[in-house]
GROMACS .gro file of C-alpha atoms in nm:
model
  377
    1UNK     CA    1  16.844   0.120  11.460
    2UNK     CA    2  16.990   0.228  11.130
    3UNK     CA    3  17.004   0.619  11.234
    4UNK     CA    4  17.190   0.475  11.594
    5UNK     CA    5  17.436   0.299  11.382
    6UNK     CA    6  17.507   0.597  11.127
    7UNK     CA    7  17.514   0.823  11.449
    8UNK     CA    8  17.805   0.627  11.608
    9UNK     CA    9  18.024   0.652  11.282
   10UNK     CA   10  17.978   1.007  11.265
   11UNK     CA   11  18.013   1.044  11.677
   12UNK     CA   12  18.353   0.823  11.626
   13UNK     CA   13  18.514   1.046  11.322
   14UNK     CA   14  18.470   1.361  11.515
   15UNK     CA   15  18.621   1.225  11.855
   16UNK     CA   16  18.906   1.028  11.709
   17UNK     CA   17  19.120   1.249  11.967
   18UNK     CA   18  18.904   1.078  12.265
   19UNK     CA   19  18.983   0.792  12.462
   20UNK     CA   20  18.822   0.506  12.361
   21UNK     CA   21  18.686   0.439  12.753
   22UNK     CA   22  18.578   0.790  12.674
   23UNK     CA   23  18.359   0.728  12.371
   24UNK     CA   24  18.256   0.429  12.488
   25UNK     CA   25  18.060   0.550  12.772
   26UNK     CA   26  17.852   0.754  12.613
   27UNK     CA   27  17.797   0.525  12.302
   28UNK     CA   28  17.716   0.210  12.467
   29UNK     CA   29  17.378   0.368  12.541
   30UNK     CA   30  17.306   0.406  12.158
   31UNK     CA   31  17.230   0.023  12.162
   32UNK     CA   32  16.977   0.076  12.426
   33UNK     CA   33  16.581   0.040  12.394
   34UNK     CA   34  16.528   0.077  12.760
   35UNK     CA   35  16.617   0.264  13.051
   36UNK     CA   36  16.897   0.213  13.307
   37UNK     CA   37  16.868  -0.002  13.559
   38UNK     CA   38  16.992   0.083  13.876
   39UNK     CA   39  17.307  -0.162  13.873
   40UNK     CA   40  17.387   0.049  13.532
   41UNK     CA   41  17.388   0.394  13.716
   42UNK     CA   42  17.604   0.274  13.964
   43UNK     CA   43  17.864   0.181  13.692
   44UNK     CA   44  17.793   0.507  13.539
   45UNK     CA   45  17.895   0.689  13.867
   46UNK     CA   46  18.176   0.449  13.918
   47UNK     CA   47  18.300   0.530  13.561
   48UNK     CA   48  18.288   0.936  13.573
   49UNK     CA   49  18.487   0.845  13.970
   50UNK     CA   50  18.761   0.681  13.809
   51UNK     CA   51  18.790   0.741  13.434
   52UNK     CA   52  18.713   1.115  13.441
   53UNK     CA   53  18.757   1.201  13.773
   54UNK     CA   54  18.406   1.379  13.868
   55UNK     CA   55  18.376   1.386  14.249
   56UNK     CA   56  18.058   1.186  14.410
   57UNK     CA   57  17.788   1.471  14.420
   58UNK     CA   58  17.898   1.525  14.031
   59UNK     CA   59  17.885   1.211  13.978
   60UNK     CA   60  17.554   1.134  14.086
   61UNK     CA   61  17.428   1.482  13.945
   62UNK     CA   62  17.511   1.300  13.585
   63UNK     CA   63  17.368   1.016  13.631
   64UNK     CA   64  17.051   1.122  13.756
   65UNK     CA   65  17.023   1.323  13.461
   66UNK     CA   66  17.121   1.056  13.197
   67UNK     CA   67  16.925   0.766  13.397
   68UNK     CA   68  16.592   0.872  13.260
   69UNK     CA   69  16.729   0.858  12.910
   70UNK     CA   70  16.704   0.580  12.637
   71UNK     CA   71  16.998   0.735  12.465
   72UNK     CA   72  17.205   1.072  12.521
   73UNK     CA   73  17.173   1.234  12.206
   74UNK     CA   74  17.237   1.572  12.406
   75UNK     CA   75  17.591   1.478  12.563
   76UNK     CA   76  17.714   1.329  12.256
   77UNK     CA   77  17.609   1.669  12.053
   78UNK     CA   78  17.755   1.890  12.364
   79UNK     CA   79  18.090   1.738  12.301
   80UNK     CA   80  18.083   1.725  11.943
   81UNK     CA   81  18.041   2.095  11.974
   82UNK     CA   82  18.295   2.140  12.166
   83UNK     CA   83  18.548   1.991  11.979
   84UNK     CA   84  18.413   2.120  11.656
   85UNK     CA   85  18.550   2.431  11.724
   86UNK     CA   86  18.880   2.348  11.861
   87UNK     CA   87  18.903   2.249  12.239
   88UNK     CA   88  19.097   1.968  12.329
   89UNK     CA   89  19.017   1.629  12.527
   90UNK     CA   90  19.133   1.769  12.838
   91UNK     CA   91  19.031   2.140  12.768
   92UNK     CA   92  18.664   1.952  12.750
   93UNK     CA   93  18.707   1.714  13.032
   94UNK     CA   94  18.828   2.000  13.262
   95UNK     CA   95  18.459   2.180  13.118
   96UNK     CA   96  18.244   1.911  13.207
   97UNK     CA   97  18.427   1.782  13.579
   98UNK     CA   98  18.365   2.173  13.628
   99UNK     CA   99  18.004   2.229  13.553
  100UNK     CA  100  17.885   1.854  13.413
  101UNK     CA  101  17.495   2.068  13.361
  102UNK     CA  102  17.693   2.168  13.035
  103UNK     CA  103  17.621   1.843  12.904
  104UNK     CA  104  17.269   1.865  12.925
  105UNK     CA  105  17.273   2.228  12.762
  106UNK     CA  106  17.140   2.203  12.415
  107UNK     CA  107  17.390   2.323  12.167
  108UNK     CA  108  17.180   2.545  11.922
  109UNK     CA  109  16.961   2.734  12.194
  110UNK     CA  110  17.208   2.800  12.460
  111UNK     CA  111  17.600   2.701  12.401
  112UNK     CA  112  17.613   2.851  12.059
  113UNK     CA  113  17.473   3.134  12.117
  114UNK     CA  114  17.708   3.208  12.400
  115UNK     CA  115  18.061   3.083  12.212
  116UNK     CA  116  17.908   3.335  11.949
  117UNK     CA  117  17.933   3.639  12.162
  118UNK     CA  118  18.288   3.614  12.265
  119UNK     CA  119  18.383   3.544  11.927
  120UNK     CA  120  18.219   3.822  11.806
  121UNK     CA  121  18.405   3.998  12.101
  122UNK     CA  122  18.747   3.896  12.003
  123UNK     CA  123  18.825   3.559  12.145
  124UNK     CA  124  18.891   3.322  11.826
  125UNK     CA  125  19.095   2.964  11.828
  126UNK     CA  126  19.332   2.832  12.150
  127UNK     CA  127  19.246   3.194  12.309
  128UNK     CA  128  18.828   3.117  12.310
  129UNK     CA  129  18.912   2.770  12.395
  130UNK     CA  130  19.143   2.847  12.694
  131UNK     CA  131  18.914   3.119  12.785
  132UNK     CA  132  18.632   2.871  12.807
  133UNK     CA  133  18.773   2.599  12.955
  134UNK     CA  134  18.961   2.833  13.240
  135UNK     CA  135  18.587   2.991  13.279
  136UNK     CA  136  18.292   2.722  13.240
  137UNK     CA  137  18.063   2.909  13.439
  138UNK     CA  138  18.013   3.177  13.204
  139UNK     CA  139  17.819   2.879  13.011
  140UNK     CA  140  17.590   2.871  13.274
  141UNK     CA  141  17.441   3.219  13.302
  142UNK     CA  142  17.208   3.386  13.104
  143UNK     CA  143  17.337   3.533  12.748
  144UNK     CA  144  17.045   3.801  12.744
  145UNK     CA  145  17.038   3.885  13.104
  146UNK     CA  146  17.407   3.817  13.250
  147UNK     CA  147  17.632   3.756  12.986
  148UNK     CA  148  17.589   4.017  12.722
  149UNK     CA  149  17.548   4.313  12.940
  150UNK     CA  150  17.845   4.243  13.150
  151UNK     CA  151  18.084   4.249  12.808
  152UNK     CA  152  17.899   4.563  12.704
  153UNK     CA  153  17.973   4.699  13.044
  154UNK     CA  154  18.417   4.564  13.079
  155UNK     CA  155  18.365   4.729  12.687
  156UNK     CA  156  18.292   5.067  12.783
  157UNK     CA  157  18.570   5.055  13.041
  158UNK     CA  158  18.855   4.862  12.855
  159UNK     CA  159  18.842   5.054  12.516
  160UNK     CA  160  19.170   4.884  12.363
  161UNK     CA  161  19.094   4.539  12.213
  162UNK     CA  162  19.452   4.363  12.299
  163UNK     CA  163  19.368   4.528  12.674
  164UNK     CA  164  18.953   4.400  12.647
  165UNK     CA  165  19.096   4.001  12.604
  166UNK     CA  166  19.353   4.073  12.901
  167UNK     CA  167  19.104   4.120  13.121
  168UNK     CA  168  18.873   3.873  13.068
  169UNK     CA  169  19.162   3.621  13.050
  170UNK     CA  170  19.291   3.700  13.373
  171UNK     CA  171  18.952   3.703  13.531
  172UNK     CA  172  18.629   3.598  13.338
  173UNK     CA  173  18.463   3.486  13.637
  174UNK     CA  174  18.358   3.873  13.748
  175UNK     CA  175  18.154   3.906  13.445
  176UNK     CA  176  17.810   3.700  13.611
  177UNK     CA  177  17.872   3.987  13.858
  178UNK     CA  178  17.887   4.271  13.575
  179UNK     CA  179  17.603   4.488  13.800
  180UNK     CA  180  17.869   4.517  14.116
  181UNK     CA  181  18.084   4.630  13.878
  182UNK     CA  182  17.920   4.901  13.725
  183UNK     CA  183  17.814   5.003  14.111
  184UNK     CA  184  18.147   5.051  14.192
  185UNK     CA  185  18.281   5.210  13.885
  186UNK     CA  186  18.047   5.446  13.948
  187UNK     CA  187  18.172   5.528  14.256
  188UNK     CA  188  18.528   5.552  14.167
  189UNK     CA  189  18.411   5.798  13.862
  190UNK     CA  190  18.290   6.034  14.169
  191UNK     CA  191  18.622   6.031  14.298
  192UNK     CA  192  18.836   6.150  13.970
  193UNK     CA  193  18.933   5.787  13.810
  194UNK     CA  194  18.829   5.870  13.484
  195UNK     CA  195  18.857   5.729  13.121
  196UNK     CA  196  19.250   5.578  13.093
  197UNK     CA  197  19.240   5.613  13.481
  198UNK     CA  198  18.998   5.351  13.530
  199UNK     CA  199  19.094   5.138  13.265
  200UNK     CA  200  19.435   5.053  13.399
  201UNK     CA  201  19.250   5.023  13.759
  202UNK     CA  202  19.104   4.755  13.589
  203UNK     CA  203  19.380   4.615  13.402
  204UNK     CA  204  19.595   4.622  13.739
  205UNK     CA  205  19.371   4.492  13.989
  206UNK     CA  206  18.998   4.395  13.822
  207UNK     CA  207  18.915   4.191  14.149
  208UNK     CA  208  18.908   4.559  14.288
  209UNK     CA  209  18.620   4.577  14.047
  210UNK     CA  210  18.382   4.310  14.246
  211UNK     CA  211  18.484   4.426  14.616
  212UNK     CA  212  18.256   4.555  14.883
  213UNK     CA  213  18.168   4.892  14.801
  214UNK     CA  214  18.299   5.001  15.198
  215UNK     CA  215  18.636   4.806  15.070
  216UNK     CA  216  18.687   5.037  14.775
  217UNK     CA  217  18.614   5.361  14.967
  218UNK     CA  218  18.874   5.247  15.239
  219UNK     CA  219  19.188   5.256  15.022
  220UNK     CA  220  19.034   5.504  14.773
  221UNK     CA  221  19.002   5.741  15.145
  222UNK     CA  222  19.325   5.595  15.265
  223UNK     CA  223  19.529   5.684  14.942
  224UNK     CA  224  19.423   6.040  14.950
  225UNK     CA  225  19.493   6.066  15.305
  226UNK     CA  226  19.884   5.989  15.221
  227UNK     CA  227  19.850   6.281  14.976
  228UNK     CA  228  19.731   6.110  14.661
  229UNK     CA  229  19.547   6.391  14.440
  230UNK     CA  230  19.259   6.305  14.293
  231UNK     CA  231  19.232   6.214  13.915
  232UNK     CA  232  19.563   6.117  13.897
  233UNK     CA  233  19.765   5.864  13.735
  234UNK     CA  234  19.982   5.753  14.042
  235UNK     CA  235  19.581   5.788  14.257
  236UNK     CA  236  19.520   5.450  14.049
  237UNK     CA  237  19.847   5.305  14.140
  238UNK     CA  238  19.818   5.370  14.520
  239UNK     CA  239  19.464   5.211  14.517
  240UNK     CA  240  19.612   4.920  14.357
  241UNK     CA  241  19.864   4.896  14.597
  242UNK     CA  242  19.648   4.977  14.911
  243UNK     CA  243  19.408   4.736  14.779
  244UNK     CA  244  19.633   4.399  14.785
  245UNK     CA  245  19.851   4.459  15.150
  246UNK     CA  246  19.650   4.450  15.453
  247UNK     CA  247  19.733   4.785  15.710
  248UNK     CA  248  19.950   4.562  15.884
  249UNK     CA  249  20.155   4.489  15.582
  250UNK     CA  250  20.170   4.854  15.500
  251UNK     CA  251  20.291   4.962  15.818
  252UNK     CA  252  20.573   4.648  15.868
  253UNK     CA  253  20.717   4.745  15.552
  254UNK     CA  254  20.716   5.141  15.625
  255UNK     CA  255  20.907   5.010  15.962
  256UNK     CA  256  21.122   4.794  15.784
  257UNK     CA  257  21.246   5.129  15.536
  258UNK     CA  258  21.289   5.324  15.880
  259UNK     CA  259  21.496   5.059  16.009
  260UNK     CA  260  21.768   5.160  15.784
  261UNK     CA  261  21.787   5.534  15.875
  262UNK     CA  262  21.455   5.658  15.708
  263UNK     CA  263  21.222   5.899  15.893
  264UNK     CA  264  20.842   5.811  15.860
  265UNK     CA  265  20.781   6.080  15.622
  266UNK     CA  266  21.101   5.977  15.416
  267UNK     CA  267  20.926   5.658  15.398
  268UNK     CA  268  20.586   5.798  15.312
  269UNK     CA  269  20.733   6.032  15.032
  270UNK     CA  270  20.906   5.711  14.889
  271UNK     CA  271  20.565   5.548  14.848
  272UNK     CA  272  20.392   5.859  14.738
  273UNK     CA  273  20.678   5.844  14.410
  274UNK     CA  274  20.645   5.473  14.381
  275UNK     CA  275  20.355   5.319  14.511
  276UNK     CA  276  20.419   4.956  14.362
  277UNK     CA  277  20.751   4.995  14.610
  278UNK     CA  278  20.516   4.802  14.895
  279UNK     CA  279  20.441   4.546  14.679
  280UNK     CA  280  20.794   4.420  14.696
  281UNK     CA  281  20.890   4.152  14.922
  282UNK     CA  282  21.026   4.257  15.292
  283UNK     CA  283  21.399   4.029  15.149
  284UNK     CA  284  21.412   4.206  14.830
  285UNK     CA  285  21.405   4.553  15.023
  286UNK     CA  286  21.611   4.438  15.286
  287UNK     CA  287  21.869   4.309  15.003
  288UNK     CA  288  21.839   4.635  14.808
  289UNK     CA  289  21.868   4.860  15.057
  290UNK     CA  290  22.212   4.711  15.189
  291UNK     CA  291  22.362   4.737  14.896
  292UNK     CA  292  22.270   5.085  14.746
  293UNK     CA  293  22.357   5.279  15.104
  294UNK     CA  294  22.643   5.039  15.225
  295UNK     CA  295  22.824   4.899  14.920
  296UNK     CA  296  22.726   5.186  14.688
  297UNK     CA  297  22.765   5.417  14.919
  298UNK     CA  298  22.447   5.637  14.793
  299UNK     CA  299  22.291   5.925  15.013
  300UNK     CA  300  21.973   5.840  15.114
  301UNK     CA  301  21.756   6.140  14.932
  302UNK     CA  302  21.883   5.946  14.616
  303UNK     CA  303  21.643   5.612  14.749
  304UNK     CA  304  21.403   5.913  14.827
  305UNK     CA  305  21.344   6.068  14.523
  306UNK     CA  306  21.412   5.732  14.284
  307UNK     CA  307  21.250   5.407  14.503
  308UNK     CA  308  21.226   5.255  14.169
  309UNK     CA  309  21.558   5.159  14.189
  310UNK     CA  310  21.504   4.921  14.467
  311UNK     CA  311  21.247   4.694  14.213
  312UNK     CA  312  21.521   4.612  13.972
  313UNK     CA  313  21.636   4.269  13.957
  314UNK     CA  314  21.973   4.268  14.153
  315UNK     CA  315  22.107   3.975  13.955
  316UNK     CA  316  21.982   4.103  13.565
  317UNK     CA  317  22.044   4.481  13.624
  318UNK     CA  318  22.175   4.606  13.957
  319UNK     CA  319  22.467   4.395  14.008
  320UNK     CA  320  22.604   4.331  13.662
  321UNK     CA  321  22.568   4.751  13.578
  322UNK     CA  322  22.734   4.800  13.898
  323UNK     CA  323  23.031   4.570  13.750
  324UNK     CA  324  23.069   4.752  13.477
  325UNK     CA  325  23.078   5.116  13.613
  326UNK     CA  326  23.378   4.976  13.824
  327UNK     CA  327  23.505   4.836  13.534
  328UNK     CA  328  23.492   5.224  13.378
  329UNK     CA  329  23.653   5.380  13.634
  330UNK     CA  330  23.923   5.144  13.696
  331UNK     CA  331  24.022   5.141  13.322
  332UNK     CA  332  23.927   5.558  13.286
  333UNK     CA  333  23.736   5.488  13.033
  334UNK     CA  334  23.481   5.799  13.021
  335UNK     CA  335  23.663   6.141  12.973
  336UNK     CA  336  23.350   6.255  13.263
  337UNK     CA  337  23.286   5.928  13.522
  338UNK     CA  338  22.875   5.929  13.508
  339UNK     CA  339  22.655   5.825  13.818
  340UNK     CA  340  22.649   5.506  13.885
  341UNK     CA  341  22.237   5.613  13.921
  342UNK     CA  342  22.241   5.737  13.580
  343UNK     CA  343  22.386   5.381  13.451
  344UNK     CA  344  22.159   5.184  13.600
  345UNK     CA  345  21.866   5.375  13.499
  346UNK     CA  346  21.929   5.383  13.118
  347UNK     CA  347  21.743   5.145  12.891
  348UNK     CA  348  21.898   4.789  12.811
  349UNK     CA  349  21.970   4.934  12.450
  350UNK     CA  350  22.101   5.250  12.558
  351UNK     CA  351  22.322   5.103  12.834
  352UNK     CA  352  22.478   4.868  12.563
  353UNK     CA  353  22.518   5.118  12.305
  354UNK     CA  354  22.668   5.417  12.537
  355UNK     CA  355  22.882   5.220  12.769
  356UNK     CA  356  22.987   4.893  12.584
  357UNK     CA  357  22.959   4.914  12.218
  358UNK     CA  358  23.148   5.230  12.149
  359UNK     CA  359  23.454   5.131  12.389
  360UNK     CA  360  23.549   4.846  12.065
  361UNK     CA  361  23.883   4.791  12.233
  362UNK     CA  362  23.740   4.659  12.579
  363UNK     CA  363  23.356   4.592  12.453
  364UNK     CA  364  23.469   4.215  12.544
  365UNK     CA  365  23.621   4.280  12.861
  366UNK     CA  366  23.280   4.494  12.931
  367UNK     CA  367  23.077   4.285  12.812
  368UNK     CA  368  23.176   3.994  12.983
  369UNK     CA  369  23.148   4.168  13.313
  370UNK     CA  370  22.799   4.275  13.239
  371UNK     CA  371  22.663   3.895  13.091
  372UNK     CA  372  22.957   3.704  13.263
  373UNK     CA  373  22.690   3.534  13.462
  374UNK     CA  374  22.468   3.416  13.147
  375UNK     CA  375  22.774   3.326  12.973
  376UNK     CA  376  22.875   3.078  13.236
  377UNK     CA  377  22.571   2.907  13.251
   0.00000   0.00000   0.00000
């Protein structure tokens, strides 16, 4: 009885952050000498319903497993664990709603163990604790068998550490499917997308990565039927790009370029140079398109040979540049008038230095047309 008492001070220190209803669920039981009762399960299941949240079948999943039990030593060191090294109440309540087995894991054989090897892999502080919490599963496969061969195998694609954490942020659930992977990377080796290649195939688009194998070879075959050669940088982009718009997509938005005096092959060849340029919403085309050939006036091989033009941000770059150039000409300002194109293309840094900061006597004026909109707000 002593040990139960010393337990709940120590328990109560360490989860100061918790709710008290929180605590208090678990440590009621540590005054226990007997086993639930079946009016106590029921308020167990009614307590993880409304105080954390667990649906039914998770709720009863719990309390089977705690209903046996004349005190849950195991929960209690679970979340001492966990907030041991840094997750937060509802980093650890999202964790357990998620997978509630976790809190019948035992710490020292399985949990640490696991923690371990994506510290060791990078993840330290907020960054392993997100990761976790955002990825609970992971917890629940095999460190030996699952686990540790699947971050050997996103290692030896991903070389670059900053690069390694970015993709297992942005999708930690493929690793429990690390052998599809390595199937399929296979594959795409056979077709050119080598080293760099295949890293930022996997930085762009890693669900690509866990696809049916017939999935891959249909935009990898579709890609190089538009002319995409083989081991190339813009190969990976084109996949990428194939890979996230359905044909019908693809083909609306090629009709939608054509609409505004594009042949098919103009169209093609604008994708071929830019590839992300279908990923670009049907109203920001429309919207760019109108401008550059009827307010700018540009000849359409200039939209040919630079698409890229068309992703800008019309309210951050396009339309406040295109301010300013007028601005230049009207006040004959440059001894040689450059292209508007030329303008807009420059670097933020350049652009300020070449075409504001050294005219000192209407920098204000210029400036004001080019951040008029900022300054307003």
């Amino acid at each position: 009885m002593q040990s139960l008492k010393s337990h709940h001070a120590v328990s109560s220190s360490l989860f100061n952050q918790f709710s008290y209803q929180s605590m208090t669920f678990f440590l009621s039981f540590s005054t226990k000498s007997r086993c639930l009762h079946f009016n106590e399960t029921t308020s167990i299941i009614d307590y993880l319903n409304s105080d954390l949240q667990f649906s039914r079948t998770q709720s009863l999943y719990v309390s089977k497993r705690v209903s046996g039990c004349r005190f849950p030593q195991n929960p209690l060191s679970v979340l001492t664990f966990f907030k041991q090294i840094g997750f937060s109440q509802s980093q650890i309540l999202s964790l357990i709603r998620q997978r509630p087995q976790i809190l019948f894991t035992n710490v020292e054989k399985i949990l640490r163990p696991k923690i371990q090897l994506f510290q060791m892999s990078g993840f330290q502080g907020y960054e392993l604790c997100s990761f976790i919490s955002k990825n609970p599963s992971i917890l629940t496969h095999s460190l030996k068998k699952t686990l540790v061969p699947s971050v050997e195998a996103i290692r030896k694609i991903v070389y670059d550490q900053k690069d390694f954490i970015l993709v297992l942020h942005r999708c930690g659930w493929i690793l429990p499917k690390y052998k599809r992977i390595m199937e399929n990377v296979v594959f795409l080796e056979s077709c050119g997308i080598l080293g760099t290649h295949l890293s930022l195939l996997l930085k762009l688009h890693p669900r690509l990565f866990v696809a049916q194998r017939s999935t891959i070879e249909n935009n990898v075959s579709r890609a190089v039927d538009l002319g995409f050669r083989e081991n190339s940088r813009m190969l990976v982009h084109a996949i990428h790009t194939l890979s996230c718009l359905s044909d019908k997509t693809f083909e609306r938005k090629l009709k939608l370029i054509n609409c505004f005096g594009f042949s098919k092959d103009e169209g093609l060849q604008m994708f071929k140079r830019t590839p992300t340029l279908f990923r670009t919403s049907e109203k920001k085309l429309k919207v760019g398109m109108k401008f550059f050939l009827h307010t700018v006036m540009l000849p359409k091989s200039v939209l040919i040979h630079q698409p890229k033009i068309l992703m800008y941000s019309m309210e951050d770059r396009v339309l406040p540049r295109y301010k300013v150039f007028q601005l230049l000409k009207s006040k004959n300002l440059c001894k040689k008038v450059p292209s508007y194109i030329h303008v807009l293309c420059l670097s933020e840094e350049m652009f300020l230095d070449k075409y504001i900061s050294q005219f000192r006597e209407n920098a204000e004026e210029l400036l004001v047309a080019y951040k008029g909109h900022y300054l307003e707000a």
